[in-house]
Short mmCIF file of C-alpha atoms and ligand atoms in Angstrom, two decimals:
data_model
loop_
_atom_site.label_atom_id
_atom_site.label_comp_id
_atom_site.label_asym_id
_atom_site.label_seq_id
_atom_site.Cartn_x
_atom_site.Cartn_y
_atom_site.Cartn_z
CA MET D 19 -15.42 -14.68 -28.58
CA LEU D 20 -16.84 -12.00 -26.39
CA MET D 21 -13.94 -12.24 -23.82
CA LEU D 22 -11.54 -11.98 -26.74
CA LEU D 23 -13.20 -8.77 -27.93
CA ALA D 24 -13.12 -7.41 -24.48
CA ALA D 25 -9.45 -8.12 -24.36
CA ILE D 26 -8.77 -6.45 -27.69
CA SER D 27 -10.67 -3.36 -26.67
CA GLY D 28 -8.33 -3.17 -23.68
CA GLY D 29 -5.58 -2.13 -26.03
CA ALA D 30 -3.50 -5.35 -26.54
CA ALA D 31 -3.50 -7.48 -29.64
CA ALA D 32 -5.07 -10.84 -29.74
CA ALA D 33 -3.39 -14.16 -30.77
CA GLY D 34 -2.76 -14.90 -34.33
CA ASP D 35 -0.31 -12.16 -35.32
CA PRO D 36 3.11 -13.59 -34.44
CA ALA D 37 4.83 -10.25 -35.08
CA THR D 38 3.27 -8.82 -31.99
CA LEU D 39 4.12 -8.82 -28.31
CA ASN D 40 1.75 -7.52 -25.50
CA LEU D 41 3.82 -6.18 -22.80
CA TYR D 42 2.37 -5.36 -19.41
CA SER D 43 4.72 -2.87 -17.78
CA ALA D 44 5.07 -1.43 -14.27
CA ARG D 45 8.37 0.22 -14.91
CA HIS D 46 7.87 3.93 -14.46
CA TYR D 47 10.85 5.12 -16.59
CA GLN D 48 10.55 7.28 -19.74
CA THR D 49 13.82 6.04 -21.08
CA ASP D 50 12.29 2.52 -21.56
CA GLU D 51 10.76 3.85 -24.84
CA ALA D 52 14.11 3.42 -26.61
CA LEU D 53 14.65 -0.01 -25.11
CA TYR D 54 11.42 -1.22 -26.59
CA SER D 55 11.72 0.46 -30.02
CA GLU D 56 15.10 -1.17 -30.54
CA PHE D 57 13.50 -4.57 -29.96
CA THR D 58 11.04 -3.84 -32.73
CA ARG D 59 13.89 -2.58 -35.05
CA GLN D 60 15.78 -5.77 -34.46
CA THR D 61 13.07 -8.28 -34.72
CA GLY D 62 10.16 -6.63 -36.55
CA ILE D 63 7.95 -7.54 -33.58
CA ARG D 64 5.64 -4.82 -32.54
CA ILE D 65 5.10 -4.09 -28.85
CA ASN D 66 1.68 -3.17 -27.54
CA ARG D 67 2.37 -1.67 -24.17
CA ILE D 68 -0.07 -1.72 -21.29
CA GLU D 69 1.19 0.51 -18.49
CA GLY D 70 -0.18 0.39 -14.98
CA LYS D 71 0.53 0.12 -11.31
CA GLU D 72 1.92 -3.23 -10.16
CA ASP D 73 -1.03 -4.30 -8.12
CA GLU D 74 -3.53 -3.23 -10.85
CA LEU D 75 -1.74 -5.05 -13.67
CA LEU D 76 -1.54 -8.28 -11.56
CA GLU D 77 -5.18 -8.05 -10.67
CA ARG D 78 -5.93 -7.38 -14.38
CA ILE D 79 -3.97 -10.37 -15.60
CA ARG D 80 -5.61 -12.63 -12.96
CA ASN D 81 -9.10 -11.43 -14.01
CA GLU D 82 -8.38 -11.88 -17.76
CA GLY D 83 -7.45 -15.40 -16.99
CA ARG D 84 -7.09 -17.85 -19.98
CA ASN D 85 -8.08 -15.00 -22.28
CA SER D 86 -5.48 -12.63 -21.20
CA PRO D 87 -3.58 -11.18 -24.05
CA ALA D 88 -0.63 -10.46 -21.81
CA ASP D 89 2.60 -12.03 -22.95
CA VAL D 90 5.27 -10.55 -20.68
CA LEU D 91 5.11 -8.81 -17.38
CA ILE D 92 8.01 -6.36 -16.62
CA THR D 93 8.38 -4.63 -13.26
CA VAL D 94 10.78 -3.61 -10.52
CA ASP D 95 11.43 -5.37 -7.18
CA ALA D 96 11.88 -9.06 -6.54
CA ALA D 97 8.93 -9.00 -3.99
CA ARG D 98 6.56 -7.98 -6.72
CA LEU D 99 7.72 -10.41 -9.30
CA SER D 100 7.28 -13.11 -6.67
CA THR D 101 3.82 -12.03 -5.85
CA ALA D 102 2.87 -12.55 -9.49
CA ASP D 103 4.59 -15.85 -9.36
CA GLU D 104 2.75 -16.92 -6.32
CA MET D 105 -0.55 -15.86 -8.00
CA GLY D 106 0.27 -18.50 -10.63
CA LEU D 107 0.56 -15.90 -13.42
CA PHE D 108 3.86 -17.01 -14.98
CA GLN D 109 4.92 -20.14 -16.96
CA PRO D 110 8.45 -21.59 -16.69
CA ILE D 111 11.18 -19.95 -18.77
CA ALA D 112 13.32 -22.53 -20.58
CA SER D 113 15.89 -20.55 -22.40
CA LYS D 114 19.46 -21.86 -22.43
CA LYS D 115 20.63 -18.42 -23.61
CA LEU D 116 19.18 -16.79 -20.56
CA GLU D 117 20.64 -19.46 -18.28
CA ALA D 118 24.05 -18.78 -19.69
CA LYS D 119 23.84 -15.06 -19.46
CA ILE D 120 22.11 -14.21 -16.10
CA PRO D 121 23.77 -15.42 -12.90
CA ALA D 122 21.93 -18.06 -11.03
CA HIS D 123 21.13 -15.77 -7.97
CA LEU D 124 19.38 -13.31 -10.27
CA ARG D 125 16.87 -15.77 -11.77
CA THR D 126 14.18 -18.04 -10.71
CA ASP D 127 12.41 -20.77 -12.83
CA ASP D 128 9.65 -18.36 -13.76
CA TRP D 129 11.08 -14.87 -13.82
CA ILE D 130 14.49 -13.29 -14.44
CA ALA D 131 16.28 -10.13 -13.40
CA PHE D 132 17.67 -7.94 -16.19
CA SER D 133 19.14 -5.19 -14.13
CA THR D 134 20.09 -4.47 -10.52
CA ARG D 135 20.09 -1.37 -8.21
CA ALA D 136 21.79 -1.11 -4.85
CA ARG D 137 20.34 0.19 -1.67
CA VAL D 138 22.98 2.49 -0.11
CA ILE D 139 23.30 4.67 2.93
CA VAL D 140 23.47 8.42 2.37
CA TYR D 141 24.77 10.75 5.13
CA ALA D 142 25.02 14.41 5.67
CA LYS D 143 28.72 15.18 5.32
CA ASP D 144 28.63 18.04 8.04
CA SER D 145 27.19 16.00 10.84
CA VAL D 146 27.99 12.38 10.25
CA GLN D 147 31.08 10.35 9.56
CA ALA D 148 31.25 7.68 6.78
CA SER D 149 32.70 5.26 9.36
CA ASP D 150 29.66 5.73 11.59
CA VAL D 151 27.49 4.12 8.87
CA ALA D 152 29.64 1.44 7.34
CA ASN D 153 26.86 -1.17 7.75
CA TYR D 154 23.08 -1.30 7.78
CA ALA D 155 23.42 -2.31 11.34
CA ASP D 156 24.69 1.13 12.28
CA LEU D 157 21.20 2.64 11.41
CA ALA D 158 19.92 0.97 14.54
CA GLN D 159 22.76 2.16 16.90
CA PRO D 160 21.93 4.72 19.53
CA LYS D 161 24.66 6.99 18.15
CA LEU D 162 22.22 7.88 15.30
CA LYS D 163 19.22 8.87 17.69
CA GLY D 164 16.97 11.37 15.97
CA LYS D 165 19.05 11.19 12.73
CA VAL D 166 17.38 8.44 10.56
CA CYS D 167 14.90 9.43 7.79
CA SER D 168 13.08 6.78 5.92
CA ARG D 169 10.29 6.11 3.47
CA SER D 170 7.45 3.78 4.59
CA GLY D 171 8.28 0.44 5.91
CA SER D 172 5.57 -1.05 3.71
CA HIS D 173 7.35 0.08 0.43
CA PRO D 174 8.79 -3.01 -1.41
CA TYR D 175 12.28 -1.46 -1.38
CA ASN D 176 12.54 -1.46 2.30
CA LEU D 177 10.69 -4.83 2.62
CA SER D 178 13.26 -6.37 0.42
CA LEU D 179 16.05 -4.92 2.34
CA MET D 180 14.51 -6.16 5.60
CA ALA D 181 13.99 -9.63 3.89
CA SER D 182 17.70 -9.75 3.13
CA ILE D 183 18.57 -8.95 6.75
CA ILE D 184 16.23 -11.79 7.95
CA ALA D 185 17.87 -14.21 5.48
CA HIS D 186 21.34 -13.40 6.74
CA GLU D 187 20.91 -12.66 10.40
CA GLY D 188 17.71 -14.52 11.40
CA GLU D 189 14.39 -13.16 12.48
CA ALA D 190 15.26 -12.12 16.08
CA LYS D 191 18.29 -10.05 15.11
CA ALA D 192 16.37 -8.50 12.18
CA GLU D 193 13.51 -7.47 14.57
CA SER D 194 15.89 -5.83 17.12
CA TRP D 195 17.46 -4.03 14.07
CA ALA D 196 14.04 -2.82 12.91
CA ARG D 197 13.24 -1.62 16.50
CA GLY D 198 16.57 0.25 16.72
CA VAL D 199 15.96 2.02 13.35
CA VAL D 200 12.51 3.17 14.45
CA ALA D 201 13.93 4.50 17.76
CA ASN D 202 16.41 6.57 15.65
CA PHE D 203 13.81 8.25 13.34
CA ALA D 204 14.18 11.85 12.91
CA ARG D 205 10.49 12.07 11.77
CA PRO D 206 7.69 9.63 10.82
CA PRO D 207 8.42 7.87 7.54
CA ARG D 208 7.09 9.72 4.55
CA GLY D 209 7.89 10.34 0.89
CA GLY D 210 10.11 8.45 -1.60
CA ASP D 211 13.72 7.83 -1.79
CA THR D 212 14.59 11.17 -3.39
CA ASP D 213 12.66 12.90 -0.52
CA GLN D 214 14.95 11.29 1.98
CA ILE D 215 18.07 12.22 0.06
CA LYS D 216 16.90 15.89 -0.08
CA ALA D 217 16.04 15.81 3.65
CA VAL D 218 19.55 14.62 4.34
CA ALA D 219 21.04 17.42 2.20
CA ALA D 220 18.86 20.04 3.99
CA GLY D 221 19.93 18.86 7.38
CA GLU D 222 16.67 17.62 8.38
CA CYS D 223 18.18 14.16 8.96
CA GLY D 224 21.71 12.74 9.29
CA VAL D 225 21.25 9.53 7.33
CA ALA D 226 18.91 7.64 5.01
CA VAL D 227 18.84 4.72 2.54
CA ALA D 228 18.24 5.17 -1.07
CA ASN D 229 18.40 3.22 -4.33
CA THR D 230 21.43 4.14 -6.44
CA TYR D 231 19.58 5.14 -9.58
CA TYR D 232 18.08 8.04 -7.67
CA LEU D 233 21.55 9.26 -6.79
CA ALA D 234 22.80 8.84 -10.23
CA ARG D 235 19.79 10.80 -11.54
CA LEU D 236 20.76 13.78 -9.30
CA MET D 237 24.39 13.53 -10.28
CA ARG D 238 23.44 13.68 -14.02
CA SER D 239 20.78 16.30 -13.61
CA ASP D 240 21.17 19.50 -15.58
CA LYS D 241 19.62 21.46 -12.65
CA ALA D 242 22.22 23.05 -10.41
CA GLU D 243 20.12 22.50 -7.27
CA ASP D 244 20.17 18.79 -7.87
CA ARG D 245 23.93 18.59 -8.15
CA ALA D 246 24.19 20.84 -5.02
CA ILE D 247 22.26 18.14 -3.14
CA MET D 248 24.98 15.62 -4.12
CA GLU D 249 27.64 18.12 -2.80
CA LYS D 250 26.17 18.01 0.70
CA ILE D 251 25.84 14.24 1.06
CA GLY D 252 28.21 11.23 1.25
CA VAL D 253 27.25 7.84 -0.10
CA VAL D 254 28.35 4.61 1.65
CA TRP D 255 28.28 1.01 0.34
CA PRO D 256 27.02 -0.85 3.35
CA ASP D 257 28.35 -4.30 4.55
CA GLN D 258 31.34 -4.36 2.32
CA LYS D 259 33.14 -6.52 4.95
CA GLY D 260 30.24 -8.68 5.40
CA ALA D 261 27.56 -9.97 2.90
CA GLY D 262 27.84 -7.04 0.67
CA THR D 263 25.40 -4.18 -0.21
CA HIS D 264 21.72 -5.20 -0.72
CA ILE D 265 20.63 -5.19 -4.31
CA ASN D 266 17.16 -5.25 -5.67
CA ILE D 267 16.27 -5.96 -9.50
CA SER D 268 13.95 -5.16 -12.15
CA GLY D 269 12.86 -8.24 -14.10
CA ALA D 270 10.36 -9.85 -16.19
CA GLY D 271 8.39 -13.17 -16.73
CA ILE D 272 6.34 -14.83 -19.44
CA LEU D 273 2.57 -15.07 -18.53
CA LYS D 274 0.91 -18.42 -18.28
CA TYR D 275 -1.55 -17.93 -21.16
CA ALA D 276 0.79 -15.84 -23.29
CA PRO D 277 -0.75 -15.82 -26.90
CA HIS D 278 2.65 -14.97 -28.40
CA ARG D 279 5.01 -17.23 -26.57
CA GLU D 280 7.70 -17.21 -29.05
CA SER D 281 7.80 -13.42 -29.27
CA ALA D 282 7.95 -13.36 -25.38
CA GLU D 283 10.91 -15.54 -25.20
CA ARG D 284 12.67 -13.51 -27.88
CA PHE D 285 11.98 -10.35 -25.89
CA LEU D 286 13.43 -11.77 -22.70
CA GLU D 287 16.52 -12.81 -24.61
CA TYR D 288 16.70 -9.34 -26.05
CA LEU D 289 16.55 -7.89 -22.62
CA ALA D 290 19.80 -9.84 -21.91
CA SER D 291 21.47 -8.54 -25.13
CA ASP D 292 24.31 -6.03 -25.08
CA SER D 293 22.23 -3.25 -26.43
CA ALA D 294 19.30 -3.71 -23.97
CA GLN D 295 21.72 -4.04 -21.01
CA ARG D 296 23.27 -0.81 -22.07
CA TYR D 297 19.75 0.90 -21.99
CA PHE D 298 19.26 -0.16 -18.47
CA ALA D 299 22.55 1.17 -17.53
CA ASP D 300 22.82 4.42 -19.58
CA GLY D 301 19.12 5.25 -19.65
CA ASN D 302 18.04 4.49 -16.15
CA ASN D 303 21.14 4.21 -14.27
CA GLU D 304 20.89 0.60 -13.29
CA TRP D 305 23.60 -2.10 -13.37
CA PRO D 306 23.39 -4.80 -16.01
CA ALA D 307 22.42 -8.28 -14.72
CA VAL D 308 24.54 -9.82 -17.38
CA THR D 309 28.06 -10.23 -16.10
CA GLY D 310 30.72 -8.38 -18.18
CA ALA D 311 28.16 -6.25 -20.05
CA ARG D 312 29.82 -3.12 -21.23
CA ILE D 313 28.22 0.19 -20.08
CA ASP D 314 29.01 3.76 -20.45
CA ASN D 315 27.52 5.70 -17.54
CA PRO D 316 29.62 8.40 -15.83
CA ALA D 317 27.48 8.51 -12.70
CA LEU D 318 27.59 4.71 -12.22
CA ALA D 319 31.41 4.81 -12.84
CA ALA D 320 31.73 7.85 -10.19
CA LEU D 321 29.69 5.71 -7.67
CA GLY D 322 32.36 3.17 -8.03
CA PRO D 323 32.67 -0.58 -7.76
CA PHE D 324 31.20 -2.24 -4.81
CA LYS D 325 30.62 -5.72 -3.39
CA ALA D 326 27.03 -6.74 -3.89
CA ASP D 327 25.12 -9.21 -1.90
CA THR D 328 24.56 -12.38 -3.77
CA LEU D 329 21.65 -13.57 -1.80
CA PRO D 330 19.31 -15.35 -4.34
CA VAL D 331 16.39 -13.10 -5.47
CA LYS D 332 14.16 -16.00 -4.40
CA SER D 333 15.11 -15.46 -0.73
CA LEU D 334 14.08 -11.77 -1.00
CA ALA D 335 10.65 -12.98 -2.04
CA MET D 336 10.51 -15.66 0.54
CA TYR D 337 11.04 -13.43 3.55
CA ARG D 338 8.88 -10.63 2.44
CA ALA D 339 5.72 -11.54 4.38
CA LYS D 340 7.95 -11.90 7.49
CA ALA D 341 9.57 -8.54 6.90
CA GLN D 342 6.18 -6.89 6.76
CA MET D 343 5.11 -8.67 9.97
CA ILE D 344 8.14 -7.39 11.86
CA PHE D 345 7.78 -3.87 10.49
CA ASP D 346 4.15 -3.85 11.72
CA ARG D 347 5.19 -5.14 15.07
CA VAL D 348 7.81 -2.51 15.69
CA GLY D 349 5.79 0.30 14.20
CA TYR D 350 7.90 0.90 11.00
CA ARG D 351 5.00 2.08 9.02
FE1 FE2 F 403 12.02 3.46 -7.77
#
């Protein structure tokens, strides 16, 4: 009982009230508010949201153990979801509805992707040609010496990209790619994706990689200086003649000791519904995971159709530790 009280005072509701869902969220997007209130409107199930940084949330759920009030964990990046899975925090999802809606490469037994984002190459239009950066492999070519800007190699977005390269090319080729990229750095890695995009526009670097929703955000911004950035840069869908452009995901899983299991499953099924898929696309500029979901987002439409890598999200998770080891070895910090 004491443990239970401690859990309640933490902000989430205890078991017993079926019209409740305790959602642990590490998605950092304000537009998610509408996504959640629409679920409550449709189902009458109230959402108690605990927001936090990924690592802290995972630690918290682990420490709460059997008494954890957490029903669903929602976060971004395959590597992070698989970390939660490896910690044994999830229970299997057995929903025929979700199996039918979400393509097999975007789900595992224990967690499911609900939206995707692509990791594209951006280049300075006045100093680099699109044809020079058609593939991720080009980032390691000597022709780009002193031109590549990057965020830290330890960031999950770059680790997942590297994991996909290991999965496709093998470890040895992936390592020489990473060495080549490091040799081409314009400056030591720092900042986030938007900082790299800005640095390319400012001429501090010739190329960088970034997630598509950061680009869409700048395209849709009401600030003239944001749109001016987009004028200066070009965007390339890498590897269109090969495996396709690397995509990462945002996804969710049901926690092992979820007190409201039924609400949790309904919530996951809601995330795959037409209206929720539209929120991901229109609110946060992500692509729907559900095939054929209709969206209305001018920035995504302008970015255009592309061939996405269909490597299973499981593989991204599987090679993550290896990706980190190689980055450490080659000094991609
Ligand atoms: Fe992000």
